[in-house]
PDB file of C-alpha atoms in Angstrom:
ATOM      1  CA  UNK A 167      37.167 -35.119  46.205  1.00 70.00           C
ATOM      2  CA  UNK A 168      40.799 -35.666  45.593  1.00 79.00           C
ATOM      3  CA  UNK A 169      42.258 -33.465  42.174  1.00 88.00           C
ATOM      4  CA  UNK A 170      43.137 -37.428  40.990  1.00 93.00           C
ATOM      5  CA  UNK A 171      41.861 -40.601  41.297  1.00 94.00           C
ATOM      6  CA  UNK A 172      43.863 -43.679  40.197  1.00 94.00           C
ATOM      7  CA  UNK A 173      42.365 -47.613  41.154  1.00 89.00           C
ATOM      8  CA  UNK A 174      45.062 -48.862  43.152  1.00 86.00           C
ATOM      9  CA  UNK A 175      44.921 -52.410  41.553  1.00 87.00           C
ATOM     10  CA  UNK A 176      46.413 -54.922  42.174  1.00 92.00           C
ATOM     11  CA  UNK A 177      45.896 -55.369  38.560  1.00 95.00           C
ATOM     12  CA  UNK A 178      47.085 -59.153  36.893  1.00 97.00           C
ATOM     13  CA  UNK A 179      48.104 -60.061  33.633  1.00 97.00           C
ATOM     14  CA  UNK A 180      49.199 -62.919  31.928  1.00 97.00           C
ATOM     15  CA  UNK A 181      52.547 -62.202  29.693  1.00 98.00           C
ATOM     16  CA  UNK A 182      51.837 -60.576  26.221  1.00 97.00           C
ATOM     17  CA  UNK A 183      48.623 -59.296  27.166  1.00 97.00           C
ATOM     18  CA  UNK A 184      47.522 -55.556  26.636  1.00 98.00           C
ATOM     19  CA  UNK A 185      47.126 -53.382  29.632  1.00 97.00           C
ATOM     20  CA  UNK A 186      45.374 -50.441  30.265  1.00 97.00           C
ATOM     21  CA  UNK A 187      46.283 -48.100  33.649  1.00 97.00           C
ATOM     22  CA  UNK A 188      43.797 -45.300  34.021  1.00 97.00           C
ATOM     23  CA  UNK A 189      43.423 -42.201  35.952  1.00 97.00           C
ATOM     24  CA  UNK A 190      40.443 -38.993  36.362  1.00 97.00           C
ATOM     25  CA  UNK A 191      40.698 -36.029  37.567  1.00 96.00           C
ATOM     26  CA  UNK A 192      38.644 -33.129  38.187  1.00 94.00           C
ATOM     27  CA  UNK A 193      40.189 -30.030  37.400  1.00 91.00           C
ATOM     28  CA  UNK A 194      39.425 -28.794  33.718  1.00 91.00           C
ATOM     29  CA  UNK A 195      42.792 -26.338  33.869  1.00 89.00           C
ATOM     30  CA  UNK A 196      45.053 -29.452  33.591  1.00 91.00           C
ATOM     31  CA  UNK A 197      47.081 -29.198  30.529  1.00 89.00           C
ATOM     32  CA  UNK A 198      50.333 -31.607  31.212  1.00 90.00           C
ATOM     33  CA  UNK A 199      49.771 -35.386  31.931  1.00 93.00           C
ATOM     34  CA  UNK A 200      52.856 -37.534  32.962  1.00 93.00           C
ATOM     35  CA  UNK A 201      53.303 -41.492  33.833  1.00 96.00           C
ATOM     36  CA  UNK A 202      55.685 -42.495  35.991  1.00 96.00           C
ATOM     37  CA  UNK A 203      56.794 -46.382  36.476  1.00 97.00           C
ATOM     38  CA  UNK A 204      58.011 -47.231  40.355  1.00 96.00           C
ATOM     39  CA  UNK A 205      59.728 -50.394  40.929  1.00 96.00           C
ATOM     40  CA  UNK A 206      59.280 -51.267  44.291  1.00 92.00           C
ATOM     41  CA  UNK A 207      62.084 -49.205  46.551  1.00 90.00           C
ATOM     42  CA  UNK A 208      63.120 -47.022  43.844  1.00 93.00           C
ATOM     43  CA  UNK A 209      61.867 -43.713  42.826  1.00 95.00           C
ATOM     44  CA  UNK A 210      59.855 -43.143  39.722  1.00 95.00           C
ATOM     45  CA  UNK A 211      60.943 -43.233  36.271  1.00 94.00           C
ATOM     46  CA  UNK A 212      58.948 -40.417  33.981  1.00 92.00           C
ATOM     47  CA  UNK A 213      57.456 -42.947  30.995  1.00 94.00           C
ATOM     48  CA  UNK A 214      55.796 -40.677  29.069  1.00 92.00           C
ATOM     49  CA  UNK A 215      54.210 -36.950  28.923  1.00 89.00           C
ATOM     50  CA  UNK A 216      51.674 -35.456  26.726  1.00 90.00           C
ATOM     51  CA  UNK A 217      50.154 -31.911  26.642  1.00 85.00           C
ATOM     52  CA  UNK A 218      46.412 -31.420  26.198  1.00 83.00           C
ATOM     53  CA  UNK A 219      44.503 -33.811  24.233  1.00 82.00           C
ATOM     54  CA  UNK A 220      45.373 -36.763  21.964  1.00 84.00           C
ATOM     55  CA  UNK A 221      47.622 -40.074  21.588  1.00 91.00           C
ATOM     56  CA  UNK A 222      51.452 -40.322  22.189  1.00 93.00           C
ATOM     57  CA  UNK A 223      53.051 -43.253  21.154  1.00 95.00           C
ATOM     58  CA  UNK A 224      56.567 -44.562  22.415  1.00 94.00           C
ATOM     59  CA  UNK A 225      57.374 -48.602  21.693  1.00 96.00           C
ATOM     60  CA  UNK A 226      55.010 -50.542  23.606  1.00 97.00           C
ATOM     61  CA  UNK A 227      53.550 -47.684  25.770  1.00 97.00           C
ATOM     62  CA  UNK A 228      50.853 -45.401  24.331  1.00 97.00           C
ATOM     63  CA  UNK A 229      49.574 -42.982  26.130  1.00 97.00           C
ATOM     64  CA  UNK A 230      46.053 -41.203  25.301  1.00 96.00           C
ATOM     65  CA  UNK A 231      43.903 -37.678  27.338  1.00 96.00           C
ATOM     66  CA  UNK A 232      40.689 -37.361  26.666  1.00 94.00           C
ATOM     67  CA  UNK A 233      40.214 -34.026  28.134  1.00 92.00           C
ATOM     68  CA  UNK A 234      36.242 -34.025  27.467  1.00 92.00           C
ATOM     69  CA  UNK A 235      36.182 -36.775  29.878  1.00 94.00           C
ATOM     70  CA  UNK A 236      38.833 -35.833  32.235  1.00 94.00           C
ATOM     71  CA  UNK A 237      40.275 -39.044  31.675  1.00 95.00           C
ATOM     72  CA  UNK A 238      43.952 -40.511  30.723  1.00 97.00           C
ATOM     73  CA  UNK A 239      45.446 -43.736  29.810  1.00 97.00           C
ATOM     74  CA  UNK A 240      48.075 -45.681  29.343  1.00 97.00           C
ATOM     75  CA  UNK A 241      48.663 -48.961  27.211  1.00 97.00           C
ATOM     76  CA  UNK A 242      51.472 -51.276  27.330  1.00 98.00           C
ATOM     77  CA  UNK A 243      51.451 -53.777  24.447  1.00 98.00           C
ATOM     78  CA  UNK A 244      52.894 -57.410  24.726  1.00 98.00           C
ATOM     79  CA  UNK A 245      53.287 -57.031  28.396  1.00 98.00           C
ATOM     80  CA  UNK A 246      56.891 -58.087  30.323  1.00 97.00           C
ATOM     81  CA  UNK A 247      57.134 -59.774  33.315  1.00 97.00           C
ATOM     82  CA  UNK A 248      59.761 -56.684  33.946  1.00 97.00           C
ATOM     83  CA  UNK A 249      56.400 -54.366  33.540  1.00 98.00           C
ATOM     84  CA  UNK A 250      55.704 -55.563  36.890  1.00 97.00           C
ATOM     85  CA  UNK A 251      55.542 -52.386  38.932  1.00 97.00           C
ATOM     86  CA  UNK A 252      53.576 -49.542  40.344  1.00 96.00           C
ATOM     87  CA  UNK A 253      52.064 -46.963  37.410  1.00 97.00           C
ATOM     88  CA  UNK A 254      51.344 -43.647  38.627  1.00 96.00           C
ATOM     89  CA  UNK A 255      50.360 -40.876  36.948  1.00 96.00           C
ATOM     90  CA  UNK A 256      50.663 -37.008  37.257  1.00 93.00           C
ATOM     91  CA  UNK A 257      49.292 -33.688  35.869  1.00 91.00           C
ATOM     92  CA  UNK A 258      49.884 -29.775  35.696  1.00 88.00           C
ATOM     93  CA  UNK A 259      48.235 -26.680  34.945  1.00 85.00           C
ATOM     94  CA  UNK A 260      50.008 -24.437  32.520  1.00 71.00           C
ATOM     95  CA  UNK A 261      49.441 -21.322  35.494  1.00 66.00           C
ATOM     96  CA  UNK A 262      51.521 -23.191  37.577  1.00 64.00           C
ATOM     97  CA  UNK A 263      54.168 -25.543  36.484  1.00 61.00           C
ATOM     98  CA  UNK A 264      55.540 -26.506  39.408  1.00 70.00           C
ATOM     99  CA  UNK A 265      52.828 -27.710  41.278  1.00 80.00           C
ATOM    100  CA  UNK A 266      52.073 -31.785  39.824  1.00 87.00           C
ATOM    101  CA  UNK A 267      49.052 -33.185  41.457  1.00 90.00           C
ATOM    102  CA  UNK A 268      50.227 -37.668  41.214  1.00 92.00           C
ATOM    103  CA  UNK A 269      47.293 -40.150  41.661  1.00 94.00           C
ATOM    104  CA  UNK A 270      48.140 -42.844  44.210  1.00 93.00           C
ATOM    105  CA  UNK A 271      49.393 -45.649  41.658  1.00 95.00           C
ATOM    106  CA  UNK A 272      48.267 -48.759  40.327  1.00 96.00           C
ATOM    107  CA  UNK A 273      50.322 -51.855  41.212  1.00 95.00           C
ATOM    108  CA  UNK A 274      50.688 -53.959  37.555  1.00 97.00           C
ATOM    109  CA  UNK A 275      51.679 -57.825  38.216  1.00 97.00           C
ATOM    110  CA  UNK A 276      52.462 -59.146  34.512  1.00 97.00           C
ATOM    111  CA  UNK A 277      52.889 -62.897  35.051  1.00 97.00           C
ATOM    112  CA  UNK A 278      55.065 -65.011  33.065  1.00 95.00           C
TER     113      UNK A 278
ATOM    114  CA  UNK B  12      76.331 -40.179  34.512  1.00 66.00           C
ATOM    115  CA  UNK B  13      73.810 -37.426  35.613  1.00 74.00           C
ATOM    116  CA  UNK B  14      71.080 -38.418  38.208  1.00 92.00           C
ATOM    117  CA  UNK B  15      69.657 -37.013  41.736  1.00 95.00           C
ATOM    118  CA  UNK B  16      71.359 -38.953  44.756  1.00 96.00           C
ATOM    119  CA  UNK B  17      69.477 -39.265  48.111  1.00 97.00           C
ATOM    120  CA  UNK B  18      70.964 -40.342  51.451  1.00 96.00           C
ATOM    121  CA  UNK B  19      70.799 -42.487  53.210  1.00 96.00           C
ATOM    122  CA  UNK B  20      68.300 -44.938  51.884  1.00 96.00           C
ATOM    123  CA  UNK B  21      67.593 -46.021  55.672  1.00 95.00           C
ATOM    124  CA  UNK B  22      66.850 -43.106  58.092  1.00 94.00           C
ATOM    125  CA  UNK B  23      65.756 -44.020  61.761  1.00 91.00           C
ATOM    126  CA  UNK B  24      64.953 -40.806  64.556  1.00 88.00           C
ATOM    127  CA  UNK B  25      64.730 -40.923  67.423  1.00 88.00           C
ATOM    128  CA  UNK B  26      61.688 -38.599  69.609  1.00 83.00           C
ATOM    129  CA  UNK B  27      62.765 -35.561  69.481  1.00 86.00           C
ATOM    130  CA  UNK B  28      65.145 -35.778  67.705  1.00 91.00           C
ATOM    131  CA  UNK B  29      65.820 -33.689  63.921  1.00 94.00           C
ATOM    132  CA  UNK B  30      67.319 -35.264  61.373  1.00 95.00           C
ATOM    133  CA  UNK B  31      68.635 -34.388  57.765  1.00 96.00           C
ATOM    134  CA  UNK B  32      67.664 -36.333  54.484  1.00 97.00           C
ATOM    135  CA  UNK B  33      70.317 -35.150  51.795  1.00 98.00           C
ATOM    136  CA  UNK B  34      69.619 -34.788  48.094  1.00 98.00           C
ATOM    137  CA  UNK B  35      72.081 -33.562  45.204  1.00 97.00           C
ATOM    138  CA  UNK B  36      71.606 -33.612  41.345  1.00 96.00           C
ATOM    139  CA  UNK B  37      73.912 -33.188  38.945  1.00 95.00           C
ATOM    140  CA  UNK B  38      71.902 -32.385  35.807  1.00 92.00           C
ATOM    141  CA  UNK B  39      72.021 -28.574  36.075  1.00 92.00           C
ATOM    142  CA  UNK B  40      68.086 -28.220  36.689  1.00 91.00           C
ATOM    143  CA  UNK B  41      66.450 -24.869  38.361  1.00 90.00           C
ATOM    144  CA  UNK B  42      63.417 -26.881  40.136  1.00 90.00           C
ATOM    145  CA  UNK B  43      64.255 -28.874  42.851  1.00 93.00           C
ATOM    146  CA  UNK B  44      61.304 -30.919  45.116  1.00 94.00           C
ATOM    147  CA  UNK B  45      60.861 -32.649  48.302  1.00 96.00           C
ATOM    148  CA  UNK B  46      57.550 -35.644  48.105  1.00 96.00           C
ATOM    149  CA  UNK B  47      56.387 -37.635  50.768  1.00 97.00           C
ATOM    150  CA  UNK B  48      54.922 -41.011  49.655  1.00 95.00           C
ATOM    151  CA  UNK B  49      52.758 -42.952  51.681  1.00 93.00           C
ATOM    152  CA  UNK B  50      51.171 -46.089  51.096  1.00 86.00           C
ATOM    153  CA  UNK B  51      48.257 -45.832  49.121  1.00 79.00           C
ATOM    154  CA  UNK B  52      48.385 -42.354  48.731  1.00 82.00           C
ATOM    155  CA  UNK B  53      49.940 -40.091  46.042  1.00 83.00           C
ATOM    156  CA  UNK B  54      52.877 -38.501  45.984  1.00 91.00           C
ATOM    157  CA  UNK B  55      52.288 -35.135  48.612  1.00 93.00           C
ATOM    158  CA  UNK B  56      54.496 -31.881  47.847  1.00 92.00           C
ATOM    159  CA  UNK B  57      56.333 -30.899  51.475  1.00 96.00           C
ATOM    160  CA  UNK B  58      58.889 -27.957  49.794  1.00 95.00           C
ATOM    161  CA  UNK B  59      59.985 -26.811  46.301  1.00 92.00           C
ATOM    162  CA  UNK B  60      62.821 -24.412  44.811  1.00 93.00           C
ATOM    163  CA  UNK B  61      62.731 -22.904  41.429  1.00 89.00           C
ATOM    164  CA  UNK B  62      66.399 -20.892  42.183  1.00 90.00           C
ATOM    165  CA  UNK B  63      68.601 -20.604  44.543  1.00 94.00           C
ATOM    166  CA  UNK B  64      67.783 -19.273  47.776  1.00 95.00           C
ATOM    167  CA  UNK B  65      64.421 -19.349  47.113  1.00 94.00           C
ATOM    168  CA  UNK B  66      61.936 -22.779  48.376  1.00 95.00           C
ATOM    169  CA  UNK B  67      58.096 -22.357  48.474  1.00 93.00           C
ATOM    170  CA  UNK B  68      55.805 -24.686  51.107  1.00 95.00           C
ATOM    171  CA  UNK B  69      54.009 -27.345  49.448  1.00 92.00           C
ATOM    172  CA  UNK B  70      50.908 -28.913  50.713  1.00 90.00           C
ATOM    173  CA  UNK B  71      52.445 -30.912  53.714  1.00 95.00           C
ATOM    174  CA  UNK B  72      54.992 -28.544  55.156  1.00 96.00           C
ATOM    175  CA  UNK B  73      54.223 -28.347  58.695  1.00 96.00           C
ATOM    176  CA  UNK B  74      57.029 -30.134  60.510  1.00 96.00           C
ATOM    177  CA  UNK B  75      59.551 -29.854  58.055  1.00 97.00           C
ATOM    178  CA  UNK B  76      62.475 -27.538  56.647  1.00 97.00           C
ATOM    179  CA  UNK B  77      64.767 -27.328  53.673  1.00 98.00           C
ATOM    180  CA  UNK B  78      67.307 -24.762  52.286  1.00 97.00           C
ATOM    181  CA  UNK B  79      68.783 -24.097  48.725  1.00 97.00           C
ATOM    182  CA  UNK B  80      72.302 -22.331  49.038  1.00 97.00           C
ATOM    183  CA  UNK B  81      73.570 -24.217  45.768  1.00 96.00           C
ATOM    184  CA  UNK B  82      71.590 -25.707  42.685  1.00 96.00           C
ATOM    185  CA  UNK B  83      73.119 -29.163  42.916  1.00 97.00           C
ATOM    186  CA  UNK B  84      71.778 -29.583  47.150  1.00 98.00           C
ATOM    187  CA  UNK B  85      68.261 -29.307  48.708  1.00 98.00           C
ATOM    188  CA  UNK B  86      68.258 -31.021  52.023  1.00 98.00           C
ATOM    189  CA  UNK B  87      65.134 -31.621  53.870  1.00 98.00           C
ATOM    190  CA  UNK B  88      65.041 -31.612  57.832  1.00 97.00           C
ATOM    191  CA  UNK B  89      62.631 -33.319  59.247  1.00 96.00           C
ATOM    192  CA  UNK B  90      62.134 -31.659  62.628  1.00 94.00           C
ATOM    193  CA  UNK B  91      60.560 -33.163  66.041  1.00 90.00           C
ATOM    194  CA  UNK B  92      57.251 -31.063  65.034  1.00 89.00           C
ATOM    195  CA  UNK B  93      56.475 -33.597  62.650  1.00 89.00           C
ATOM    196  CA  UNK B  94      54.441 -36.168  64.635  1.00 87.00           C
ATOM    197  CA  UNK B  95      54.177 -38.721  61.698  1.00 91.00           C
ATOM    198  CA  UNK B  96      57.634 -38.542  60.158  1.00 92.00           C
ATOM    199  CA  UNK B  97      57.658 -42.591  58.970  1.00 94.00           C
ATOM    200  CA  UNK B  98      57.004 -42.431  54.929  1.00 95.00           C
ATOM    201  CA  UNK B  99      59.188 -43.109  52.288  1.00 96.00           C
ATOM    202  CA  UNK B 100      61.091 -39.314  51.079  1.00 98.00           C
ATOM    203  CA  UNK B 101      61.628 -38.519  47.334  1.00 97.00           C
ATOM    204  CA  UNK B 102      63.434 -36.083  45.981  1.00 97.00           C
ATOM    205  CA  UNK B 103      63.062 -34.590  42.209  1.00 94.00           C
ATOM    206  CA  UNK B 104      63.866 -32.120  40.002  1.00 92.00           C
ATOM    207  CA  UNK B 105      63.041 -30.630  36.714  1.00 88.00           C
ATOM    208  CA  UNK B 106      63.741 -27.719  34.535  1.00 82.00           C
ATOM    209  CA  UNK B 107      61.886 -25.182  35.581  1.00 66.00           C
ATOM    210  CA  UNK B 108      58.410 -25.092  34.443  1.00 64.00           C
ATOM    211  CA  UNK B 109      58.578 -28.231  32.761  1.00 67.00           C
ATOM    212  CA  UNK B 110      57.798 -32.006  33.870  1.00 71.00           C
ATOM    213  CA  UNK B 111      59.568 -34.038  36.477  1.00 73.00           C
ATOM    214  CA  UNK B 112      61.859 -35.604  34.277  1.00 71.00           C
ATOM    215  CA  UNK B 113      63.980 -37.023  37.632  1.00 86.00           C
ATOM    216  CA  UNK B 114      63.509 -38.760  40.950  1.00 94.00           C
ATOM    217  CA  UNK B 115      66.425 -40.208  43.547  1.00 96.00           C
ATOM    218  CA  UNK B 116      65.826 -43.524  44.767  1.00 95.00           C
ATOM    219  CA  UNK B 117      64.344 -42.124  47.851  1.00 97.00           C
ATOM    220  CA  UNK B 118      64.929 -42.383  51.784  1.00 97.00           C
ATOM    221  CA  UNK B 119      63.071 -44.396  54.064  1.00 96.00           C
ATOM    222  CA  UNK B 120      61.909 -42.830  57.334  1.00 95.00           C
ATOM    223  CA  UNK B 121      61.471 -44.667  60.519  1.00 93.00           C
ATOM    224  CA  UNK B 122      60.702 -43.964  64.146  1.00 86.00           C
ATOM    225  CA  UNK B 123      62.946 -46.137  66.538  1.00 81.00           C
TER     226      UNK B 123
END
C-alpha cells in the first residue's frame, strides 16, 4: 500500500465552480500536510501547509486534515481557467522532517 | 530575485555515458533535494543534504550520485548504473526541518 494515495483525475470543471482535490494516507505519525500546484513543465509551487488537524484558509484555496480519517483536502473557490494544472499533495512526520512522502497528483482542467 | 535554478532543462545521454544535472539556490536554505518524477507516480526522493558536506540516500538512489561542497550547489550525476534514467529531475530546497517551500523548473532526462 503506497504511504499516499491521490486519484489522478483528470478532473473537469466548468469556470467558477468549487473544487475539491483529495488525498489519504496511511501513516498515523503524519503531522505536516503541503499542496503543491505544477503547471505542466515547471516545478511545483508550495500552495499551502497546515500542521495537524483543522482548516487553513488563504483567498480562494482552503485547505482542511482530518487526521481521524487520514484524509486532506483542498478547495479552490470560483475556479480560473489559470487553475488548470496538476495538484499534488505532500506530508511529514515531525521525527523526520526531511523525508516528504507526495501523492502522484491530480490533473485539474477548469474550463472557461 | 531568489529561486533554485536547474540546468539544462533538456538533458539527452548517451549508453554509458554519465552525465551531470546542475542545481543552485540562492535563498540561503540548509536542505537541499534531488526528486525524480515520473508519470503517474509521485514525486520519489534519490539524495538529500541538510549541511554541507553531508547528503543522505533517499528511496531511489541506486544509479545515482550527488555532492554538497557549497550551500548554494547540489549536482546530481546520473551514472551509466542507472538503467532507467528518462524522468523528469527536480530539485528543492527548504530550511531545514521545515516544508519544501522551493522547486527549480526541473530537467528533462532522455536516452538518445
Amino acid at each position: 500500500q503506497k504511504e499516499v494515495e491521490q486519484d489522478p483525475g483528470p478532473l473537469s470543471v466548468p469556470e467558477g465552480a468549487i473544487v475539491s482535490l483529495n488525498c489519504t494516507y496511511s501513516n498515523s505519525a503524519f503531522q505536516y500536510f503541503m499542496w503543491y500546484r505544477q503547471y505542466s513543465r515547471k516545478g511545483p509551487e508550495l500552495l499551502m501547509y497546515t500542521y495537524s488537524s483543522g482548516n487553513k484558509e488563504d483567498g480562494r484555496f482552503t485547505a482542511q486534515v482530518d487526521k481521524s480519517s487520514k484524509y486532506i483536502s483542498l478547495f479552490i473557490r470560483d475556479s480560473q481557467p489559470s487553475d488548470s494544472a496538476t495538484y499534488l499533495c505532500a506530508m511529514s512526520a515531525l521525527r523526520n522532517f526531511n523525508k516528504f512522502y507526495f501523492g502522484s497528483g491530480t490533473k485539474l482542467n477548469v474550463k472557461p | 530575485d531568489g529561486g533554485i535554478t536547474q540546468s539544462p532543462k533538456y538533458l539527452f545521454r548517451k549508453e554509458g555515458q554519465n552525465v551531470t544535472l546542475s542545481c543552485e539556490q540562492n535563498l540561503n536554505h540548509d536542505a537541499m533535494y534531488w526528486y525524480r518524477q515520473d508519470p503517474g507516480q509521485g514525486l520519489r526522493l534519490i539524495y538529500y543534504s541538510q549541511i554541507v558536506n553531508d547528503f543522505q540516500k533517499g528511496d531511489i538512489a541506486e544509479g545515482y550520485s550527488v555532492s554538497r561542497e557549497k550551500k548554494e550547489s547540489f549536482p546530481l550525476t546520473v551514472t551509466s548504473a542507472q538503467k532507467n534514467p528518462t524522468a523528469f529531475y527536480l530539485c528543492a530546497s527548504s530550511i531545514e526541518r521545515r516544508e519544501i517551500q522551493h522547486f527549480g523548473d526541473g530537467t528533462r532526462l532522455s536516452i538518445l
